Amino acid sequence: MISKQSVARSLTTLALAGTAFAAHAVTYFSWQTVELPVASGASCGNGTPYRFFVNRTPLTNRTIVVYEGGGACWDQKSCLGGDLLSASNPDGVPSNYMAELPHQLSTPFTSRVNPLQTVRTQGWNIVFVPYCTGDVHTGNATAVYADADPTKPLAYLHRGSINSEGVAAWLKANMPRPDQLLVAGFSAGGAGATANYGVIRNALNPKKSAMLADSGPLYPAPRAGTAAQYPSLPLQNKIRVAWGLDGPNGLVTKLLTQYPDAGDANNLGSMTTGLAKIFPQDRLGYALFQQDGVYSDFSYTKFNPEIAAATGDAKAQLLNVKWRQDIGHWIGAIQPHQNVGYYVPYARDIINSHCLTTLTFGGTAIKESNLKNVSNFIDNLLDGTGTPLRVVEVAQVKQEAFPGFWGSLINPILASLGY
């Protein structure tokens, strides 16, 4: 385990970094690019500077921090990017990243005015945390991958956790204490929001705080179990080594040193419920689709030859059996924690039922519970009291994300892009 002295040194480094950030000029209603200093250890996977983006308003101190989604990697080919499941932004994050409309509209949380979806946080301070480290924002390790081409080894920096520490230091130095904070993320960003919620929350020290982790679940998978019992166990065993999660300076090691009773180092899924113990006054929410064909593909295909060999509907069915098995363990683990909620509709017709908060909230209704879409869950997290909503859709109906006029315009474009 990491020593208390090492934790103290890390906190001192963050404090000094925060002081260095304090000179940034304030701009409003436009995206400010913040580049973390090399001395902080922050970096994209290819060694280029890590940048994140802030869009401030003078009208409120409420703040949302959004973690970007994407694929992940632990081998040479996938760390070079190229498909939905591989590393995102393999060439780094350019300084004009948020000037590009697709990034502004990737989720309703990152636009002030969105033609497809409104959400109250569009009037808040918005912080967007891009993804370029292939480690669902959790890593602290340097890897050399040469499995695809030994003549051209790839040095890759899994620095997601270090980047979040740098983001937190900047926010502490440059942003006001929020009356209300929402830490959110989708896909890999959902896992990132969960893993880094504590460091962001502690930096900003909000009066009221909540989390929304969309489609990036950290499923229970104790090392003492088997892959047959816990389908995500092979994946978790792989990433804890590749990304340095429980190494001397790994995210899990740091977290459990600071909060020894929060979870179990031998079960990465315990981070989900560990947050409930660390922050019992906060409202923590998780959302995913029962038919998610993307995160399940990432989680199981490389570790199960029979799935890797299958195609089409046969593969989808094999993936979903394991996905639903993991969902069962996950809901069971959440149940005892009264400040944690979940929102689990059946399916929608874009991105293979992956993510509820990308592009639009359309197609995420749970009609049998009179919930029009995931915005009901978000409003409950922000405004509610007692246990957050806990809803699993019974009806097995795939919903349209873009019905009517918008569908006639958008669906052909998404189909051409493979969504």
Coordinates of C-alpha atoms in Angstrom, one line a residue:
M1 CA 0.0 0.0 0.0
I2 CA 1.1 3.6 -0.6
S3 CA 2.4 5.3 2.5
K4 CA 0.8 8.3 4.2
Q5 CA 3.9 10.3 3.5
S6 CA 3.5 9.6 -0.2
V7 CA -0.2 10.7 -0.1
A8 CA 1.0 13.9 1.7
R9 CA 3.5 14.6 -1.0
S10 CA 0.9 14.1 -3.7
L11 CA -1.4 16.6 -2.0
T12 CA 1.4 19.1 -1.7
T13 CA 2.1 18.7 -5.4
L14 CA -1.5 19.4 -6.2
A15 CA -1.6 22.4 -4.0
L16 CA 1.5 23.9 -5.6
A17 CA 0.0 23.1 -9.0
G18 CA -3.2 24.8 -8.1
T19 CA -1.3 28.0 -7.1
A20 CA 0.5 27.9 -10.5
F21 CA -2.9 27.8 -12.3
A22 CA -4.3 30.9 -10.6
A23 CA -3.2 33.4 -13.3
H24 CA -5.7 32.3 -15.9
A25 CA -8.0 35.1 -17.1
V26 CA -11.7 34.6 -16.8
T27 CA -13.9 34.4 -19.9
Y28 CA -17.6 33.7 -20.0
F29 CA -19.9 31.8 -22.4
S30 CA -17.0 30.5 -24.5
W31 CA -14.7 27.5 -24.2
Q32 CA -11.5 28.2 -22.5
T33 CA -8.7 25.8 -23.1
V34 CA -6.7 24.8 -20.1
E35 CA -3.4 22.9 -20.7
L36 CA -1.9 21.1 -17.7
P37 CA 1.8 21.7 -17.1
V38 CA 4.2 18.9 -18.0
A39 CA 5.5 19.0 -14.4
S40 CA 2.2 17.8 -13.1
G41 CA 2.6 14.4 -14.9
A42 CA -0.5 15.0 -16.9
S43 CA -0.4 13.7 -20.5
C44 CA -2.3 12.1 -23.3
G45 CA -1.4 8.5 -24.2
N46 CA 0.9 9.6 -27.0
G47 CA 2.8 12.0 -24.7
T48 CA 1.2 15.3 -26.0
P49 CA -0.1 17.8 -23.4
Y50 CA -3.3 17.1 -21.6
R51 CA -6.0 19.8 -22.2
F52 CA -9.5 20.2 -20.8
F53 CA -12.1 22.9 -21.4
V54 CA -14.1 25.3 -19.3
N55 CA -17.2 27.3 -20.2
R56 CA -18.1 29.7 -17.4
T57 CA -21.1 31.8 -16.6
P58 CA -21.3 34.8 -14.2
L59 CA -24.9 34.0 -13.5
T60 CA -24.4 31.0 -11.1
N61 CA -21.7 29.1 -9.3
R62 CA -23.4 25.8 -10.0
T63 CA -21.0 23.5 -11.9
I64 CA -21.1 20.3 -14.0
V65 CA -17.9 18.3 -14.7
V66 CA -18.4 16.0 -17.7
Y67 CA -16.0 13.1 -18.5
E68 CA -15.8 12.2 -22.1
G69 CA -16.4 8.6 -23.3
G70 CA -14.7 6.4 -25.9
G71 CA -12.9 3.1 -26.1
A72 CA -10.0 1.7 -24.2
C73 CA -6.8 -0.3 -24.7
W74 CA -4.1 -2.6 -23.3
D75 CA -2.4 -3.6 -26.5
Q76 CA -0.6 -2.0 -29.4
K77 CA -3.4 -2.1 -32.0
S78 CA -6.2 -0.8 -29.8
C79 CA -4.0 2.0 -28.3
L80 CA -3.4 3.3 -31.8
G81 CA -7.2 3.8 -32.1
G82 CA -9.3 3.3 -35.2
D83 CA -12.6 1.9 -34.1
L84 CA -15.3 2.3 -31.5
L85 CA -13.7 0.1 -28.9
S86 CA -10.2 1.3 -29.3
A87 CA -8.4 4.3 -27.6
S88 CA -10.0 7.7 -28.3
N89 CA -8.1 10.7 -29.5
P90 CA -4.9 8.6 -30.1
D91 CA -3.2 11.8 -31.5
G92 CA -4.0 13.8 -28.4
V93 CA -6.5 16.6 -27.7
P94 CA -6.0 19.8 -29.8
S95 CA -6.4 23.2 -28.3
N96 CA -9.5 23.9 -30.5
Y97 CA -11.2 20.6 -29.6
M98 CA -14.4 22.2 -28.3
A99 CA -14.6 24.6 -31.2
E100 CA -15.8 21.6 -33.2
L101 CA -19.6 21.2 -33.3
P102 CA -19.5 17.3 -32.9
H103 CA -17.8 17.6 -29.6
Q104 CA -20.1 20.4 -28.4
L105 CA -23.1 18.2 -29.3
S106 CA -21.7 14.8 -28.2
T107 CA -23.9 15.1 -25.1
P108 CA -26.5 17.7 -24.1
F109 CA -24.3 18.4 -21.1
T110 CA -21.7 20.2 -23.2
S111 CA -23.7 22.8 -25.0
R112 CA -25.4 26.0 -23.8
V113 CA -28.1 25.7 -26.5
N114 CA -28.9 22.3 -27.9
P115 CA -31.4 21.8 -30.7
L116 CA -32.1 18.3 -29.7
Q117 CA -32.3 18.3 -25.9
T118 CA -32.5 20.7 -23.0
V119 CA -31.1 20.0 -19.5
R120 CA -30.8 22.5 -16.7
T121 CA -27.0 22.2 -16.4
Q122 CA -26.8 24.0 -19.8
G123 CA -27.1 27.2 -17.6
W124 CA -24.3 26.1 -15.2
N125 CA -20.5 26.4 -15.4
I126 CA -19.5 23.5 -17.7
V127 CA -16.2 21.7 -17.4
F128 CA -15.4 19.1 -20.1
V129 CA -12.7 16.5 -19.4
P130 CA -11.6 14.9 -22.7
Y131 CA -10.4 11.3 -23.0
C132 CA -7.1 10.5 -24.6
T133 CA -5.4 7.9 -22.3
G134 CA -7.1 4.6 -23.1
D135 CA -7.8 3.8 -19.4
V136 CA -11.3 5.1 -18.7
H137 CA -9.7 8.0 -16.9
T138 CA -8.2 5.8 -14.2
G139 CA -4.6 4.9 -15.1
N140 CA -1.2 5.8 -13.7
A141 CA 1.3 3.6 -15.7
T142 CA 3.6 3.8 -18.7
A143 CA 3.4 0.8 -21.0
V144 CA 5.4 -0.3 -24.0
Y145 CA 3.2 -2.4 -26.4
A146 CA 4.8 -4.4 -29.2
D147 CA 2.4 -7.3 -29.7
A148 CA 1.2 -6.1 -33.1
D149 CA 4.5 -4.9 -34.6
P150 CA 7.6 -5.7 -32.5
T151 CA 9.7 -3.6 -34.9
K152 CA 7.7 -0.4 -33.9
P153 CA 7.1 -0.6 -30.2
L154 CA 4.5 1.8 -28.9
A155 CA 5.3 3.7 -25.7
Y156 CA 1.9 4.6 -24.2
L157 CA 1.1 6.7 -21.2
H158 CA -2.0 5.6 -19.2
R159 CA -2.4 8.9 -17.2
G160 CA -6.1 9.2 -16.7
S161 CA -6.0 9.4 -13.0
I162 CA -3.1 11.9 -13.0
N163 CA -5.0 14.1 -15.5
S164 CA -8.0 14.2 -13.2
E165 CA -5.9 15.2 -10.3
G166 CA -4.6 18.1 -12.4
V167 CA -8.1 19.1 -13.4
A168 CA -9.1 19.1 -9.8
A169 CA -6.2 21.3 -8.8
W170 CA -7.1 23.8 -11.5
L171 CA -10.7 23.9 -10.5
K172 CA -9.8 24.4 -6.9
A173 CA -7.6 27.4 -7.8
N174 CA -9.9 29.0 -10.4
M175 CA -13.5 28.2 -9.8
P176 CA -15.8 29.3 -7.0
R177 CA -17.2 26.9 -4.4
P178 CA -20.4 25.6 -6.1
D179 CA -23.8 25.6 -4.4
Q180 CA -24.4 22.5 -6.4
L181 CA -22.1 20.1 -8.3
L182 CA -22.8 17.4 -10.8
V183 CA -20.0 15.0 -11.9
A184 CA -21.2 13.2 -15.0
G185 CA -19.8 11.0 -17.7
F186 CA -20.8 8.6 -20.5
S187 CA -19.3 5.3 -21.5
A188 CA -15.6 5.3 -20.5
G189 CA -16.5 8.7 -19.0
G190 CA -19.1 7.0 -16.8
A191 CA -16.4 4.8 -15.3
G192 CA -14.2 7.9 -15.1
A193 CA -16.9 9.9 -13.3
T194 CA -17.2 7.1 -10.7
A195 CA -13.4 6.7 -10.3
N196 CA -12.7 10.4 -10.0
Y197 CA -15.8 11.7 -8.3
G198 CA -14.0 12.0 -4.9
V199 CA -11.0 14.0 -6.2
I200 CA -13.3 16.5 -8.1
R201 CA -15.8 16.7 -5.2
N202 CA -13.1 17.3 -2.6
A203 CA -11.4 20.0 -4.7
L204 CA -14.6 22.0 -5.2
N205 CA -16.1 21.3 -1.8
P206 CA -19.7 21.9 -3.0
K207 CA -22.6 22.6 -0.7
K208 CA -24.6 19.9 -2.5
S209 CA -23.3 17.2 -4.8
A210 CA -24.4 14.4 -7.1
M211 CA -23.0 12.0 -9.7
L212 CA -24.4 10.6 -12.9
A213 CA -22.4 7.7 -14.4
D214 CA -23.9 6.7 -17.7
S215 CA -23.1 3.3 -19.3
G216 CA -19.7 2.9 -17.7
P217 CA -20.4 0.4 -14.9
L218 CA -17.8 -1.0 -12.6
Y219 CA -19.4 -4.4 -12.0
P220 CA -18.7 -6.5 -8.9
A221 CA -16.0 -9.0 -9.7
P222 CA -14.1 -10.3 -6.6
R223 CA -10.7 -11.9 -7.4
A224 CA -11.7 -14.9 -5.3
G225 CA -14.6 -15.6 -7.8
T226 CA -14.5 -17.1 -11.2
A227 CA -15.3 -15.7 -14.7
A228 CA -18.3 -18.0 -14.8
Q229 CA -19.7 -16.3 -11.7
Y230 CA -18.5 -12.7 -12.5
P231 CA -18.2 -12.2 -16.3
S232 CA -16.2 -8.9 -15.9
L233 CA -13.5 -10.5 -13.8
P234 CA -11.1 -11.3 -16.7
L235 CA -11.4 -7.7 -17.9
Q236 CA -10.7 -6.3 -14.4
N237 CA -7.7 -8.5 -13.9
K238 CA -6.3 -7.3 -17.2
I239 CA -6.8 -3.6 -16.6
R240 CA -5.6 -3.5 -13.0
V241 CA -2.2 -4.5 -14.3
A242 CA -2.1 -2.7 -17.6
W243 CA -3.2 0.6 -16.2
G244 CA -1.5 0.4 -12.8
L245 CA -4.7 0.6 -10.8
D246 CA -3.4 -1.1 -7.7
G247 CA 0.2 -0.3 -8.2
P248 CA 2.1 1.8 -5.6
N249 CA 0.7 5.0 -7.0
G250 CA -2.4 3.6 -8.6
L251 CA -5.9 5.1 -8.2
V252 CA -7.3 2.1 -6.2
T253 CA -4.3 2.2 -3.9
K254 CA -4.6 5.9 -3.3
L255 CA -8.3 5.7 -2.7
L256 CA -8.1 2.9 -0.2
T257 CA -5.3 4.6 1.6
Q258 CA -7.4 7.7 2.1
Y259 CA -10.6 5.8 2.7
P260 CA -9.6 2.3 4.1
D261 CA -13.2 1.2 4.6
A262 CA -14.5 2.3 1.2
G263 CA -14.0 -0.9 -0.7
D264 CA -11.9 -3.9 -1.5
A265 CA -8.7 -3.8 -3.6
N266 CA -9.6 -7.3 -4.8
N267 CA -12.9 -6.2 -6.2
L268 CA -12.8 -3.1 -8.5
G269 CA -16.6 -3.1 -8.6
S270 CA -16.5 -2.1 -4.9
M271 CA -15.7 1.5 -6.0
T272 CA -19.4 1.8 -7.0
T273 CA -20.7 1.3 -3.5
G274 CA -17.5 2.7 -1.8
L275 CA -18.5 6.2 -2.9
A276 CA -21.8 5.8 -1.0
K277 CA -19.8 5.2 2.2
I278 CA -17.4 8.0 1.6
F279 CA -20.1 10.6 0.7
P280 CA -23.3 9.5 2.4
Q281 CA -24.9 12.9 2.0
D282 CA -24.4 12.9 -1.8
R283 CA -26.8 11.4 -4.4
L284 CA -25.1 8.9 -6.7
G285 CA -26.8 7.7 -9.9
Y286 CA -26.0 5.0 -12.5
A287 CA -27.7 4.5 -15.8
L288 CA -27.3 1.9 -18.5
F289 CA -29.3 -0.1 -21.1
Q290 CA -30.2 -3.7 -20.6
Q291 CA -29.2 -4.4 -24.2
D292 CA -25.9 -2.4 -24.4
G293 CA -24.0 -4.1 -27.2
V294 CA -20.9 -1.9 -27.0
Y295 CA -19.7 -1.9 -23.4
S296 CA -20.5 -5.7 -23.3
D297 CA -18.5 -6.2 -26.4
F298 CA -15.5 -4.4 -24.9
S299 CA -16.0 -6.3 -21.6
Y300 CA -16.3 -9.9 -22.8
T301 CA -15.3 -10.5 -26.4
K302 CA -11.5 -10.6 -26.0
F303 CA -11.8 -12.9 -23.0
N304 CA -14.2 -15.5 -24.3
P305 CA -13.2 -17.4 -27.5
E306 CA -16.8 -18.6 -28.2
I307 CA -18.0 -14.9 -28.3
A308 CA -15.0 -13.8 -30.4
A309 CA -15.8 -16.5 -32.9
A310 CA -19.5 -15.6 -33.1
T311 CA -21.1 -13.0 -35.3
G312 CA -24.4 -11.1 -35.7
D313 CA -27.3 -12.0 -33.5
A314 CA -25.6 -15.1 -32.1
K315 CA -22.8 -12.9 -30.7
A316 CA -25.2 -10.3 -29.4
Q317 CA -27.1 -13.0 -27.5
L318 CA -23.9 -14.4 -26.0
L319 CA -22.8 -10.9 -24.9
N320 CA -26.2 -10.1 -23.4
V321 CA -26.3 -13.2 -21.2
K322 CA -23.1 -12.1 -19.5
W323 CA -24.2 -8.5 -19.4
R324 CA -27.4 -9.3 -17.6
Q325 CA -25.5 -11.6 -15.2
D326 CA -23.3 -8.7 -14.3
I327 CA -26.3 -6.3 -14.0
G328 CA -27.8 -8.7 -11.4
H329 CA -24.7 -8.6 -9.2
W330 CA -24.5 -4.8 -9.6
I331 CA -28.0 -4.1 -8.6
G332 CA -27.7 -6.5 -5.6
A333 CA -24.6 -4.6 -4.5
I334 CA -26.3 -1.2 -4.7
Q335 CA -29.4 -2.1 -2.8
P336 CA -28.1 -1.6 0.7
H337 CA -26.9 1.9 0.0
Q338 CA -29.7 4.4 0.4
N339 CA -28.0 7.3 -1.5
V340 CA -27.5 5.3 -4.7
G341 CA -30.0 5.0 -7.5
Y342 CA -30.1 3.4 -10.9
Y343 CA -32.0 3.9 -14.2
V344 CA -32.1 0.9 -16.5
P345 CA -34.3 1.1 -19.7
Y346 CA -34.4 -1.8 -22.2
A347 CA -32.9 -0.5 -25.4
R348 CA -32.8 2.3 -28.0
D349 CA -32.0 2.3 -31.7
I350 CA -28.6 4.1 -31.8
I351 CA -25.0 3.2 -30.9
N352 CA -26.2 -0.4 -30.3
S353 CA -28.1 0.7 -27.1
H354 CA -25.0 2.2 -25.6
C355 CA -25.3 5.4 -23.5
L356 CA -28.4 7.3 -22.5
T357 CA -26.9 10.8 -22.5
T358 CA -25.0 11.0 -25.8
L359 CA -26.6 13.1 -28.6
T360 CA -30.0 13.2 -27.0
F361 CA -32.1 11.8 -24.1
G362 CA -34.6 10.6 -26.6
G363 CA -35.5 6.9 -26.5
T364 CA -34.7 6.5 -22.8
A365 CA -38.2 6.6 -21.4
I366 CA -39.5 4.0 -18.9
K367 CA -43.2 4.5 -19.7
E368 CA -44.5 1.9 -17.3
S369 CA -43.1 4.1 -14.5
N370 CA -44.3 7.4 -16.1
L371 CA -40.7 8.5 -16.8
K372 CA -40.4 10.4 -20.1
N373 CA -36.6 9.9 -20.3
V374 CA -33.4 10.0 -18.3
S375 CA -33.9 13.7 -17.5
N376 CA -36.4 12.5 -14.8
F377 CA -33.6 10.6 -13.2
I378 CA -31.2 13.5 -13.5
D379 CA -33.8 15.9 -11.9
N380 CA -34.4 13.4 -9.1
L381 CA -30.6 13.2 -8.4
L382 CA -30.3 17.0 -8.3
D383 CA -33.5 17.9 -6.4
G384 CA -34.7 14.7 -4.7
T385 CA -34.4 13.5 -1.1
G386 CA -34.2 10.1 0.3
T387 CA -33.2 7.2 -1.9
P388 CA -32.7 8.2 -5.6
L389 CA -34.9 6.6 -8.2
R390 CA -34.3 2.9 -8.8
V391 CA -36.1 1.7 -11.9
V392 CA -35.5 -1.2 -14.3
E393 CA -37.8 -1.4 -17.3
V394 CA -39.8 -4.5 -17.6
A395 CA -41.2 -4.0 -21.2
Q396 CA -38.7 -5.2 -23.8
V397 CA -39.2 -2.5 -26.5
K398 CA -36.4 -0.8 -28.4
Q399 CA -37.2 2.9 -28.5
E400 CA -36.4 5.5 -31.2
A401 CA -33.9 8.1 -30.1
F402 CA -35.0 10.5 -32.9
P403 CA -38.6 10.0 -33.8
G404 CA -40.5 12.0 -36.4
F405 CA -38.9 14.9 -38.2
W406 CA -35.5 14.7 -36.5
G407 CA -35.3 11.0 -37.2
S408 CA -35.8 11.5 -40.9
L409 CA -32.8 13.9 -40.9
I410 CA -30.5 12.3 -38.4
N411 CA -31.0 8.5 -38.6
P412 CA -29.6 8.2 -42.2
I413 CA -26.5 10.1 -41.1
L414 CA -26.0 7.9 -38.0
A415 CA -26.6 4.7 -40.1
S416 CA -23.8 5.9 -42.5
L417 CA -21.5 6.3 -39.6
G418 CA -22.2 2.8 -38.3
Y419 CA -24.5 3.8 -35.4

